[in-house]
């Protein structure tokens, strides 16, 4: 379980790092913020990134979930009931985001290209795998 927890932490931490960069105005890995918006936001309307404070909120949520992977992996001490309870919520968020990426309502809300393609082949599968990893870590707390 320790290896899974560390791998999940590293993956989610990297995504949080990207969000932190974007909050500072970086366009990495795109050429500019307009292209970045089309790749990572995808919503109808103008091609612009959300306000920095919103991106920071997402980055902190990702950091929290990365931290929680370490909690569930037993690398950070926490009462078992709290570790599992919060872990279930985190897992549900990741699973819901992953499933949403394949739902018609989400596809209608986020029609921009290349977001639509990237979501289908990277973002949604990542969310599903992260959610599954959290479920495995939660189950590991019962053995």
GROMACS .gro file of C-alpha atoms in nm:
model
  143
    1UNK     CA    1   0.000   0.000   0.000
    2UNK     CA    2   0.290   0.233   0.071
    3UNK     CA    3   0.409   0.226  -0.290
    4UNK     CA    4   0.059   0.297  -0.423
    5UNK     CA    5   0.018   0.584  -0.175
    6UNK     CA    6   0.351   0.741  -0.277
    7UNK     CA    7   0.281   0.700  -0.650
    8UNK     CA    8  -0.064   0.853  -0.610
    9UNK     CA    9   0.082   1.136  -0.402
   10UNK     CA   10   0.345   1.211  -0.669
   11UNK     CA   11   0.095   1.205  -0.956
   12UNK     CA   12  -0.158   1.430  -0.785
   13UNK     CA   13   0.117   1.657  -0.650
   14UNK     CA   14   0.240   1.709  -1.008
   15UNK     CA   15  -0.110   1.808  -1.122
   16UNK     CA   16  -0.135   2.046  -0.824
   17UNK     CA   17   0.200   2.194  -0.927
   18UNK     CA   18   0.072   2.260  -1.277
   19UNK     CA   19  -0.228   2.440  -1.131
   20UNK     CA   20  -0.002   2.645  -0.905
   21UNK     CA   21   0.201   2.751  -1.210
   22UNK     CA   22  -0.115   2.847  -1.396
   23UNK     CA   23  -0.231   3.055  -1.100
   24UNK     CA   24   0.087   3.261  -1.133
   25UNK     CA   25   0.013   3.336  -1.498
   26UNK     CA   26   0.222   3.065  -1.661
   27UNK     CA   27   0.096   2.914  -1.985
   28UNK     CA   28   0.304   2.596  -1.948
   29UNK     CA   29   0.291   2.370  -2.146
   30UNK     CA   30   0.100   2.579  -2.402
   31UNK     CA   31   0.237   2.873  -2.601
   32UNK     CA   32  -0.003   3.122  -2.443
   33UNK     CA   33  -0.292   3.146  -2.196
   34UNK     CA   34  -0.555   3.130  -2.471
   35UNK     CA   35  -0.420   2.796  -2.595
   36UNK     CA   36  -0.386   2.675  -2.236
   37UNK     CA   37  -0.750   2.759  -2.173
   38UNK     CA   38  -0.860   2.560  -2.476
   39UNK     CA   39  -0.655   2.262  -2.353
   40UNK     CA   40  -0.741   2.257  -1.982
   41UNK     CA   41  -1.071   2.444  -1.937
   42UNK     CA   42  -1.281   2.367  -2.242
   43UNK     CA   43  -1.599   2.549  -2.134
   44UNK     CA   44  -1.809   2.749  -2.376
   45UNK     CA   45  -1.740   3.119  -2.389
   46UNK     CA   46  -1.422   3.323  -2.416
   47UNK     CA   47  -1.089   3.143  -2.432
   48UNK     CA   48  -0.943   3.253  -2.100
   49UNK     CA   49  -0.823   3.090  -1.785
   50UNK     CA   50  -1.032   3.121  -1.468
   51UNK     CA   51  -0.934   3.383  -1.212
   52UNK     CA   52  -0.612   3.303  -1.027
   53UNK     CA   53  -0.785   3.253  -0.693
   54UNK     CA   54  -1.005   2.979  -0.843
   55UNK     CA   55  -0.701   2.801  -0.981
   56UNK     CA   56  -0.536   2.829  -0.638
   57UNK     CA   57  -0.843   2.670  -0.476
   58UNK     CA   58  -0.814   2.375  -0.717
   59UNK     CA   59  -0.439   2.350  -0.652
   60UNK     CA   60  -0.500   2.336  -0.276
   61UNK     CA   61  -0.776   2.077  -0.318
   62UNK     CA   62  -0.534   1.866  -0.520
   63UNK     CA   63  -0.260   1.913  -0.259
   64UNK     CA   64  -0.503   1.806   0.011
   65UNK     CA   65  -0.595   1.491  -0.180
   66UNK     CA   66  -0.226   1.415  -0.244
   67UNK     CA   67  -0.163   1.451   0.130
   68UNK     CA   68  -0.459   1.223   0.198
   69UNK     CA   69  -0.308   0.951  -0.017
   70UNK     CA   70  -0.017   0.947   0.229
   71UNK     CA   71  -0.260   0.934   0.521
   72UNK     CA   72  -0.442   0.635   0.371
   73UNK     CA   73  -0.110   0.469   0.295
   74UNK     CA   74  -0.019   0.488   0.663
   75UNK     CA   75   0.268   0.732   0.610
   76UNK     CA   76   0.096   1.007   0.811
   77UNK     CA   77  -0.075   0.916   1.136
   78UNK     CA   78  -0.446   0.989   1.159
   79UNK     CA   79  -0.737   0.819   1.338
   80UNK     CA   80  -0.858   0.538   1.113
   81UNK     CA   81  -1.220   0.659   1.113
   82UNK     CA   82  -1.108   1.004   0.993
   83UNK     CA   83  -0.865   0.867   0.734
   84UNK     CA   84  -1.131   0.643   0.584
   85UNK     CA   85  -1.418   0.895   0.605
   86UNK     CA   86  -1.228   1.170   0.428
   87UNK     CA   87  -1.074   0.915   0.192
   88UNK     CA   88  -1.420   0.804   0.079
   89UNK     CA   89  -1.513   1.165  -0.001
   90UNK     CA   90  -1.189   1.218  -0.193
   91UNK     CA   91  -1.236   0.894  -0.386
   92UNK     CA   92  -1.594   0.990  -0.476
   93UNK     CA   93  -1.481   1.329  -0.610
   94UNK     CA   94  -1.218   1.169  -0.834
   95UNK     CA   95  -1.453   0.895  -0.953
   96UNK     CA   96  -1.732   1.146  -1.022
   97UNK     CA   97  -1.495   1.369  -1.222
   98UNK     CA   98  -1.367   1.070  -1.417
   99UNK     CA   99  -1.716   0.943  -1.498
  100UNK     CA  100  -1.842   1.292  -1.585
  101UNK     CA  101  -1.582   1.318  -1.860
  102UNK     CA  102  -1.765   1.049  -2.053
  103UNK     CA  103  -2.115   1.181  -1.989
  104UNK     CA  104  -2.308   1.375  -2.251
  105UNK     CA  105  -2.383   1.670  -2.019
  106UNK     CA  106  -2.010   1.725  -1.956
  107UNK     CA  107  -1.927   1.695  -2.324
  108UNK     CA  108  -2.191   1.957  -2.402
  109UNK     CA  109  -2.053   2.189  -2.132
  110UNK     CA  110  -1.691   2.149  -2.248
  111UNK     CA  111  -1.695   2.136  -2.628
  112UNK     CA  112  -1.368   2.322  -2.694
  113UNK     CA  113  -1.089   2.151  -2.874
  114UNK     CA  114  -0.837   2.021  -2.780
  115UNK     CA  115  -0.992   1.992  -2.431
  116UNK     CA  116  -1.257   1.748  -2.549
  117UNK     CA  117  -0.993   1.505  -2.684
  118UNK     CA  118  -0.751   1.555  -2.392
  119UNK     CA  119  -1.029   1.500  -2.142
  120UNK     CA  120  -1.129   1.173  -2.305
  121UNK     CA  121  -0.777   1.029  -2.326
  122UNK     CA  122  -0.598   1.188  -2.025
  123UNK     CA  123  -0.797   1.388  -1.771
  124UNK     CA  124  -1.094   1.156  -1.718
  125UNK     CA  125  -0.886   0.835  -1.714
  126UNK     CA  126  -0.646   0.999  -1.467
  127UNK     CA  127  -0.938   1.090  -1.242
  128UNK     CA  128  -1.080   0.738  -1.262
  129UNK     CA  129  -0.744   0.578  -1.186
  130UNK     CA  130  -0.683   0.817  -0.895
  131UNK     CA  131  -1.030   0.739  -0.760
  132UNK     CA  132  -0.964   0.366  -0.791
  133UNK     CA  133  -0.628   0.408  -0.617
  134UNK     CA  134  -0.802   0.587  -0.330
  135UNK     CA  135  -1.057   0.304  -0.308
  136UNK     CA  136  -0.774   0.048  -0.291
  137UNK     CA  137  -0.602   0.250  -0.018
  138UNK     CA  138  -0.930   0.272   0.175
  139UNK     CA  139  -0.984  -0.104   0.150
  140UNK     CA  140  -0.626  -0.151   0.269
  141UNK     CA  141  -0.720   0.023   0.592
  142UNK     CA  142  -0.961  -0.261   0.672
  143UNK     CA  143  -0.710  -0.542   0.636
   0.00000   0.00000   0.00000
